[in-house]
Coordinates of C-alpha atoms and ligand atoms in Angstrom, one line a residue:
M15 CA 0.0 0.0 0.0
Q16 CA 1.2 3.5 -0.8
A17 CA 0.8 5.8 2.1
D18 CA 0.6 8.9 -0.1
K19 CA -2.3 7.8 -2.2
K20 CA -6.0 8.3 -1.4
R21 CA -7.9 5.2 -0.5
L22 CA -10.9 3.9 -2.3
V23 CA -13.3 1.2 -1.3
I24 CA -15.5 0.0 -4.1
L25 CA -18.8 -1.8 -3.7
I26 CA -20.1 -4.0 -6.5
S27 CA -22.7 -6.6 -7.2
G28 CA -22.0 -7.6 -10.8
S29 CA -19.8 -7.5 -13.8
G30 CA -17.6 -4.7 -12.5
S31 CA -16.9 -2.8 -15.7
N32 CA -16.9 0.5 -13.7
L33 CA -14.6 -1.2 -11.2
Q34 CA -12.3 -2.1 -14.1
A35 CA -12.3 1.6 -15.2
F36 CA -11.1 2.6 -11.7
I37 CA -8.4 -0.2 -11.7
D38 CA -7.2 1.1 -15.1
H39 CA -7.3 4.8 -14.1
C40 CA -5.3 4.0 -10.9
A41 CA -2.8 2.0 -12.8
S42 CA -2.2 4.7 -15.4
G43 CA -2.0 7.4 -12.7
Q44 CA -4.9 9.3 -14.2
L45 CA -6.4 8.8 -10.8
Q46 CA -4.0 9.4 -7.9
A47 CA -5.6 6.7 -5.7
Q48 CA -5.4 3.1 -4.7
I49 CA -8.3 0.7 -4.4
V50 CA -7.8 -0.8 -0.9
A51 CA -10.8 -3.2 -1.0
V52 CA -13.6 -4.4 -3.2
I53 CA -16.7 -5.5 -1.4
C54 CA -19.4 -7.5 -3.1
N55 CA -22.9 -8.8 -2.0
K56 CA -23.1 -11.5 -4.7
P57 CA -20.8 -14.5 -4.5
G58 CA -19.4 -15.3 -8.0
A59 CA -19.8 -11.9 -9.4
Y60 CA -17.3 -11.3 -12.2
G61 CA -16.1 -8.1 -10.6
L62 CA -14.5 -10.2 -7.9
E63 CA -12.3 -11.8 -10.5
R64 CA -11.3 -8.4 -11.9
A65 CA -10.3 -7.3 -8.4
A66 CA -8.4 -10.5 -7.7
Q67 CA -6.5 -10.2 -11.0
A68 CA -5.5 -6.7 -10.0
G69 CA -4.3 -7.9 -6.6
I70 CA -7.0 -6.1 -4.6
N71 CA -8.4 -7.4 -1.3
T72 CA -12.0 -8.7 -1.8
H73 CA -14.8 -9.4 0.6
V74 CA -18.2 -11.0 0.0
I75 CA -20.9 -10.0 2.4
E76 CA -24.4 -11.4 2.0
H77 CA -27.5 -9.9 3.4
G78 CA -29.0 -13.4 4.0
D79 CA -26.5 -13.8 6.8
Y80 CA -28.0 -10.9 8.8
A81 CA -31.2 -10.5 10.7
N82 CA -32.3 -7.3 9.0
R83 CA -31.3 -4.5 6.7
E84 CA -29.9 -2.4 9.5
S85 CA -27.6 -5.1 10.9
F86 CA -26.3 -5.8 7.4
D87 CA -25.7 -2.1 6.8
A88 CA -23.9 -1.8 10.2
A89 CA -21.6 -4.8 9.4
L90 CA -20.9 -3.4 5.9
A91 CA -20.1 0.0 7.3
D92 CA -17.7 -1.5 9.9
L93 CA -16.0 -3.4 7.1
V94 CA -15.6 -0.3 4.9
D95 CA -14.4 1.7 7.9
S96 CA -11.7 -0.8 8.7
Y97 CA -10.1 0.3 5.4
Q98 CA -10.1 4.0 6.3
A99 CA -11.5 5.0 3.0
D100 CA -11.2 8.5 1.6
A101 CA -14.1 7.7 -0.8
V102 CA -16.6 4.9 -1.0
I103 CA -17.6 4.1 -4.6
L104 CA -20.9 2.3 -5.3
A105 CA -20.3 0.7 -8.7
G106 CA -23.3 -1.3 -9.6
F107 CA -24.0 -2.2 -6.0
M108 CA -27.6 -3.4 -6.3
R109 CA -28.8 -3.0 -2.7
I110 CA -30.5 0.0 -1.2
L111 CA -28.5 1.3 1.7
T112 CA -30.2 2.7 4.9
P113 CA -29.1 5.8 6.8
V114 CA -27.2 3.4 9.1
F115 CA -24.7 3.2 6.2
V116 CA -25.2 6.4 4.3
D117 CA -24.8 8.7 7.2
R118 CA -21.5 7.3 8.2
F119 CA -20.0 8.1 4.8
L120 CA -22.0 11.2 3.8
G121 CA -19.9 13.5 1.6
R122 CA -17.5 10.7 0.6
L123 CA -20.0 8.2 -0.8
L124 CA -20.7 8.3 -4.6
N125 CA -22.9 6.4 -6.9
I126 CA -23.4 6.1 -10.6
H127 CA -26.9 5.8 -12.0
P128 CA -27.7 5.1 -15.7
S129 CA -30.1 7.9 -16.3
L130 CA -30.1 11.7 -16.6
L131 CA -31.3 12.3 -13.0
P132 CA -33.7 13.4 -11.7
K133 CA -35.3 11.4 -14.6
Y134 CA -35.8 7.7 -13.9
P135 CA -34.5 6.8 -10.5
G136 CA -34.7 3.1 -9.8
L137 CA -34.5 0.3 -12.4
N138 CA -35.0 -0.2 -16.1
T139 CA -33.8 3.3 -16.9
H140 CA -32.9 2.9 -20.5
Q141 CA -36.2 1.1 -21.4
R142 CA -38.1 3.9 -19.6
A143 CA -36.2 6.6 -21.7
I144 CA -37.0 4.7 -24.9
D145 CA -40.7 4.3 -23.9
A146 CA -40.9 8.0 -23.2
Q147 CA -39.5 8.7 -26.6
D148 CA -36.7 10.8 -25.1
S149 CA -34.1 12.1 -27.4
H150 CA -31.3 11.2 -25.0
A151 CA -30.5 8.6 -22.4
G152 CA -27.5 9.1 -20.1
V153 CA -25.8 8.6 -16.8
S154 CA -25.2 10.6 -13.6
V155 CA -22.6 10.5 -10.9
H156 CA -24.1 11.7 -7.6
F157 CA -23.5 12.0 -3.9
V158 CA -25.4 9.4 -2.0
T159 CA -27.9 10.6 0.5
A160 CA -30.7 8.6 2.3
E161 CA -33.0 9.3 -0.7
L162 CA -32.8 6.6 -3.4
D163 CA -30.9 7.9 -6.5
G164 CA -31.8 11.4 -5.0
G165 CA -28.5 12.9 -3.7
P166 CA -27.0 15.9 -5.5
V167 CA -25.8 15.2 -9.0
I168 CA -22.2 16.0 -9.8
L169 CA -21.6 15.0 -13.4
Q170 CA -23.7 13.7 -16.3
A171 CA -23.1 12.4 -19.8
E172 CA -25.7 12.1 -22.5
Q173 CA -26.2 9.5 -25.2
A174 CA -28.5 10.1 -28.2
I175 CA -31.2 7.5 -28.6
E176 CA -31.4 6.2 -32.1
A177 CA -34.5 4.6 -33.7
Q178 CA -33.0 1.1 -33.7
D179 CA -31.7 1.3 -30.1
T180 CA -32.8 -1.2 -27.5
A181 CA -32.3 -1.0 -23.8
E182 CA -29.3 -3.4 -24.3
S183 CA -27.7 -1.4 -27.1
L184 CA -28.1 1.9 -25.1
A185 CA -26.7 0.3 -21.9
K186 CA -23.6 -0.6 -23.8
K187 CA -23.1 2.8 -25.3
V188 CA -23.8 4.5 -21.9
L189 CA -21.4 2.2 -20.1
H190 CA -18.5 3.7 -22.2
K191 CA -19.4 7.1 -20.8
E192 CA -19.7 5.8 -17.3
H193 CA -16.2 4.6 -17.4
I194 CA -15.0 8.2 -18.2
I195 CA -17.2 10.3 -15.9
Y196 CA -17.0 8.1 -12.7
P197 CA -13.2 8.3 -12.2
M198 CA -13.4 12.0 -13.2
A199 CA -15.9 12.9 -10.5
T200 CA -14.0 10.8 -8.0
N201 CA -10.8 12.7 -8.8
W202 CA -12.5 16.0 -8.0
L203 CA -13.6 14.6 -4.7
L204 CA -10.1 13.2 -3.8
T205 CA -8.4 16.4 -4.8
G206 CA -10.7 18.5 -2.6
R207 CA -12.4 20.3 -5.5
L208 CA -15.8 18.7 -4.8
A209 CA -17.8 18.8 -1.6
L210 CA -21.3 18.0 -0.3
H211 CA -23.0 20.8 1.6
E212 CA -26.5 21.0 3.0
D213 CA -27.8 22.8 -0.1
G214 CA -26.1 20.7 -2.7
A215 CA -22.8 19.7 -4.4
Y216 CA -20.0 22.3 -4.7
L217 CA -17.2 22.2 -7.2
D218 CA -14.4 24.7 -6.7
G219 CA -16.4 26.5 -4.1
K220 CA -19.5 27.0 -6.4
I221 CA -22.8 25.3 -6.1
L222 CA -23.5 23.0 -9.0
P223 CA -26.9 23.1 -10.8
K224 CA -29.4 20.4 -9.9
T225 CA -28.3 18.2 -12.8
G226 CA -24.6 18.7 -12.2
I227 CA -22.1 19.4 -14.9
L228 CA -22.8 17.9 -18.4
L229 CA -19.7 16.4 -20.0
D230 CA -19.4 17.6 -23.6
Ligands
LIG312 C1 -24.0 0.4 -14.5 O1 -24.9 0.6 -15.5 C2 -24.2 1.5 -13.4 O2 -24.7 2.7 -13.9 C3 -25.3 0.8 -12.6 O3 -25.0 -0.5 -12.6 C4 -24.3 -0.9 -13.7 C5 -23.0 -1.5 -13.2 O4 -22.2 -2.1 -14.3 N1 -25.4 1.5 -11.3 P1 -20.8 -2.7 -14.0 O5 -21.0 -3.8 -13.0 O6 -19.9 -1.6 -13.5 O7 -20.4 -3.2 -15.3

């Protein structure tokens, strides 16, 4: 472990392509950080293999082993805390976190959500954008607060919806953009440019609009 580098803990449930983007950005030095642990709530998730291949500590923690949501969240929070994380990155972590977890990491807890928030919190975002005949789908990086997919947005990227697009084809195109904007927003947080205040997200001392910054 390098003492001078900021410490990331990344939570996943699935394929971990966003995790891979962080691994690559750390390796190339684009992100001055080290991933100190990957925690997953689904045994066998491919992201665990990506982490192991990169030599990162992994943990599997399953909610079925806990009496209720709060006790799971408390155990998860203790595990994350044991790594003294500067930032906690939810990267396809498919479990709603209660204030027991969220409040402990407020201001250093980020999520990526595949829609242009505040549109389409929750699931099936790309299909919902197609069904609504939106011109664009997209993705948002936001601070996590107790409200589901509702914390202040930091950075968004858009993806035009074409006539032949399906939810799957859109998801693929949007993922490419996720892999750019998530490490970018995290870098702002780790370098002290980005902060969460009561009235919203601030970048370089200025409050961001409700939909964050749109990446060109
Ligand atoms: C991404 O679409 C992300 O926006 C959403 O979950 C998916 C995770 O994909 N929160 P991956 O596991 O990083 O490939």
